[in-house]
XYZ file of C-alpha atoms in Angstrom:
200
model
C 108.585 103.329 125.390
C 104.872 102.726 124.835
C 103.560 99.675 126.715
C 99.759 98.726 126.263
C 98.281 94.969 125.249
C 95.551 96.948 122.942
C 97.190 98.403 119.738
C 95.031 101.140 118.113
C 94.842 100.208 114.228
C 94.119 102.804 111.722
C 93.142 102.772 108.148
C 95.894 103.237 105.462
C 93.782 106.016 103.843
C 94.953 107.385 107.373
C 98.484 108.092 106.239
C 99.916 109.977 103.210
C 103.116 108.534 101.391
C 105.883 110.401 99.336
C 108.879 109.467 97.747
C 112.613 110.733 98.719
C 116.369 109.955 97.250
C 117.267 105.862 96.842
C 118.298 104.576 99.515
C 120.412 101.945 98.166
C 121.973 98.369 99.778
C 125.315 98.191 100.879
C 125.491 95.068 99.108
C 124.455 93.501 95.934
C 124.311 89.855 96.843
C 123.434 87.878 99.703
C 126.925 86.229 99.891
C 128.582 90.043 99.831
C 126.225 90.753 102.954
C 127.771 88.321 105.450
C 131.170 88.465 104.000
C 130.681 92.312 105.438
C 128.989 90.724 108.331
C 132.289 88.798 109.031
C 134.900 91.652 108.630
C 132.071 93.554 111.394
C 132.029 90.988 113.694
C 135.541 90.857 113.853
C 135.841 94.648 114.139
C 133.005 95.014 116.652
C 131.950 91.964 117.852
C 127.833 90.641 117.473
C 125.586 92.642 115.189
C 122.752 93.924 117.158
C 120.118 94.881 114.766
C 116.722 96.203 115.647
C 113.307 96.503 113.400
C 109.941 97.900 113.861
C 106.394 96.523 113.453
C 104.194 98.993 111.483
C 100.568 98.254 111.572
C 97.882 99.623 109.447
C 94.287 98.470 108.702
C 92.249 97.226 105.678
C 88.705 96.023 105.849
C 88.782 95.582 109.402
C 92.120 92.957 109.543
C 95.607 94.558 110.813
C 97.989 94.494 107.961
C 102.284 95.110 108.326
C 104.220 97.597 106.356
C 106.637 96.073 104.809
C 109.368 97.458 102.655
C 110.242 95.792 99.237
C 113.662 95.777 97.760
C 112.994 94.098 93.831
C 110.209 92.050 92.729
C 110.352 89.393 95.788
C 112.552 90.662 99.116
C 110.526 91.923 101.560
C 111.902 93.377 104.932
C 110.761 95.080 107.889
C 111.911 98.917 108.070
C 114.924 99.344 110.504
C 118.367 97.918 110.612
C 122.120 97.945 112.892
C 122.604 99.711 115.853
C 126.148 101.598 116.491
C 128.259 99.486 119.036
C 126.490 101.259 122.395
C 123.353 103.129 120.942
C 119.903 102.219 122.989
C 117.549 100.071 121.379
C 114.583 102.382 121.440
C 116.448 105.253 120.213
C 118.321 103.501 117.323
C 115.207 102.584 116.673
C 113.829 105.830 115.879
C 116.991 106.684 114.110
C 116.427 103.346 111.546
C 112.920 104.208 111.299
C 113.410 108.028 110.153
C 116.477 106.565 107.676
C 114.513 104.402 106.008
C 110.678 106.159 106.332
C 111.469 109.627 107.583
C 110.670 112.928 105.548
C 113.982 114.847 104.798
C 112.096 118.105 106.779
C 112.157 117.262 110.550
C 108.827 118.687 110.702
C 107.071 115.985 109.024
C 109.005 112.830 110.637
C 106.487 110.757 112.645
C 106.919 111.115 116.643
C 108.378 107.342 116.678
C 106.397 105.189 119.455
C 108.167 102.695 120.656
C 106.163 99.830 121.621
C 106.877 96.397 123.380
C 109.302 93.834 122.296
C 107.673 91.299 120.414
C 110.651 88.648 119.404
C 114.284 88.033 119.523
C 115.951 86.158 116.706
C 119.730 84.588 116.996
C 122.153 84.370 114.096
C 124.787 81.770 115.236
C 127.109 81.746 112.262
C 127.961 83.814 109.294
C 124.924 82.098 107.622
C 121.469 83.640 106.676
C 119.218 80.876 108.873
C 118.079 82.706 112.361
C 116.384 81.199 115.096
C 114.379 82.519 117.854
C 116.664 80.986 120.279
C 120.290 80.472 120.881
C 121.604 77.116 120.260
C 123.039 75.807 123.405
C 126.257 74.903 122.101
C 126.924 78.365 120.180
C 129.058 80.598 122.520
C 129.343 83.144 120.505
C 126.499 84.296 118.147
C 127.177 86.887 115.267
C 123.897 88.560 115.344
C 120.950 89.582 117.927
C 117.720 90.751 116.455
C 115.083 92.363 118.322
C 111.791 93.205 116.889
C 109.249 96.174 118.593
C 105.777 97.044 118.301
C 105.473 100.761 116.708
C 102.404 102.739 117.622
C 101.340 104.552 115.044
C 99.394 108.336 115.468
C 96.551 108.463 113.700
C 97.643 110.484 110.321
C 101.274 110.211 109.246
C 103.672 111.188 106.598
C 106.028 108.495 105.248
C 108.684 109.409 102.445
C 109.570 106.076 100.621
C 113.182 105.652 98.941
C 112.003 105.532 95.454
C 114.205 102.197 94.584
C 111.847 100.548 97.568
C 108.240 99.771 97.758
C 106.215 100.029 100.975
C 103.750 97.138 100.940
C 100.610 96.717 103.795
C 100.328 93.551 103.836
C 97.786 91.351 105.829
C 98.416 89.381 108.605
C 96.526 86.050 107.085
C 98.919 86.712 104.278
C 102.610 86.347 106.512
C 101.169 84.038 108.607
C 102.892 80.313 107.692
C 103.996 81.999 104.987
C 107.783 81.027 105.037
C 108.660 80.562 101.550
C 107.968 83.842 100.622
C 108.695 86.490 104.026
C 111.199 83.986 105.492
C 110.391 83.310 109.551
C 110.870 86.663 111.051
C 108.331 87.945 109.145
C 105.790 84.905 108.579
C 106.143 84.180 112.575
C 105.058 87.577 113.359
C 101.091 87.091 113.290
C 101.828 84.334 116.304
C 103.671 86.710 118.261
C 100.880 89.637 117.888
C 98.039 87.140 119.292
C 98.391 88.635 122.310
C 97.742 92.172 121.638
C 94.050 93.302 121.359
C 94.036 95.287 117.981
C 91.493 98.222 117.958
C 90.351 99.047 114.731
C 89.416 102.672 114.008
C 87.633 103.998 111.412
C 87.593 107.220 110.411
């Protein structure tokens, strides 16, 4: 685990993208996901689910990668750890799922940064909060969200039914209607980090 306040930022020219087999969802509507997060829960318990923050520059201002499922959903690359499985390293196994080359040679050396956020789910319901309500006992999901240090050139294999947006932080930020809080909160969290940009 990487921990440093200053985040070296390099440009997206910087890293070279390919595509690689679909990688589709397990479910086809939103209702379908947390009926399969119910039968989960009561198989496993709380969903502990883990995603990383990719960061890129573009004329000088940090930008997110984001991955795109459709026209409009937008998510951050990662996803559910197995009951038991460390964060960090479940981490880097979400990461090389969803962005990973198929050859092991070309997978990015994953660098696991600081936690940035924790979001709550308390019911079966898609509204998270960065908290736990006091009077839920029992919450169904824990997300964590980590900083990702990035080397300077990378090779990132896209599933070609997803898009991998860089998108800039002025652009989340408040931006709930259209990247929902996780993602439109995350400029506010990464205030205090010191972002290096490097050019090449």
């Amino acid at each position: 685990m990487v921990t440093s306040q200053v985040v070296n930022t390099y440009p997206l020219s910087s890293y070279s993208f390919g595509t690689k087999e679909p990688k589709m969802e397990k479910d086809t509507s939103v209702a379908d996901r947390l009926a399969r997060m119910k039968v989960n829960y009561m198989k496993e318990g709380m969903r502990t689910s883990v995603e990383g923050i990719l960061l890129v520059q573009e004329h000088n201002h940090p930008h997110i990668l984001l991955l795109q499922i459709g026209n409009t959903f937008c998510k951050l690359p990662g996803g559910r750890l197995k009951p038991g499985e460390n964060e960090i390293e479940g981490l880097k196994r979400k990461l090389t799922s969803k962005l990973g080359a198929n050859s092991p040679a070309l997978v990015p050396d994953w660098q696991i940064g600081e936690g940035v956020a924790i979001w709550w789910r308390p019911n079966f319901e898609t509204i998270m909060y960065p908290y736990c309500p006091p009077h839920i006992t029992k919450p169904k999901e824990c997300k964590k969200l980590f900083l990702v240090h990035l080397s300077e050139r990378e090779y990132f294999a896209v599933p070609k039914n997803l898009k991998l947006l860089a998108v800039p932080l002025f652009e989340l930020y408040d931006n709930v209607q259209r990247y929902g809080p996780v993602i439109s909160t995350i400029p506010q969290q990464l205030s205090r980090f010191q972002f290096k940009m490097i050019t090449n």
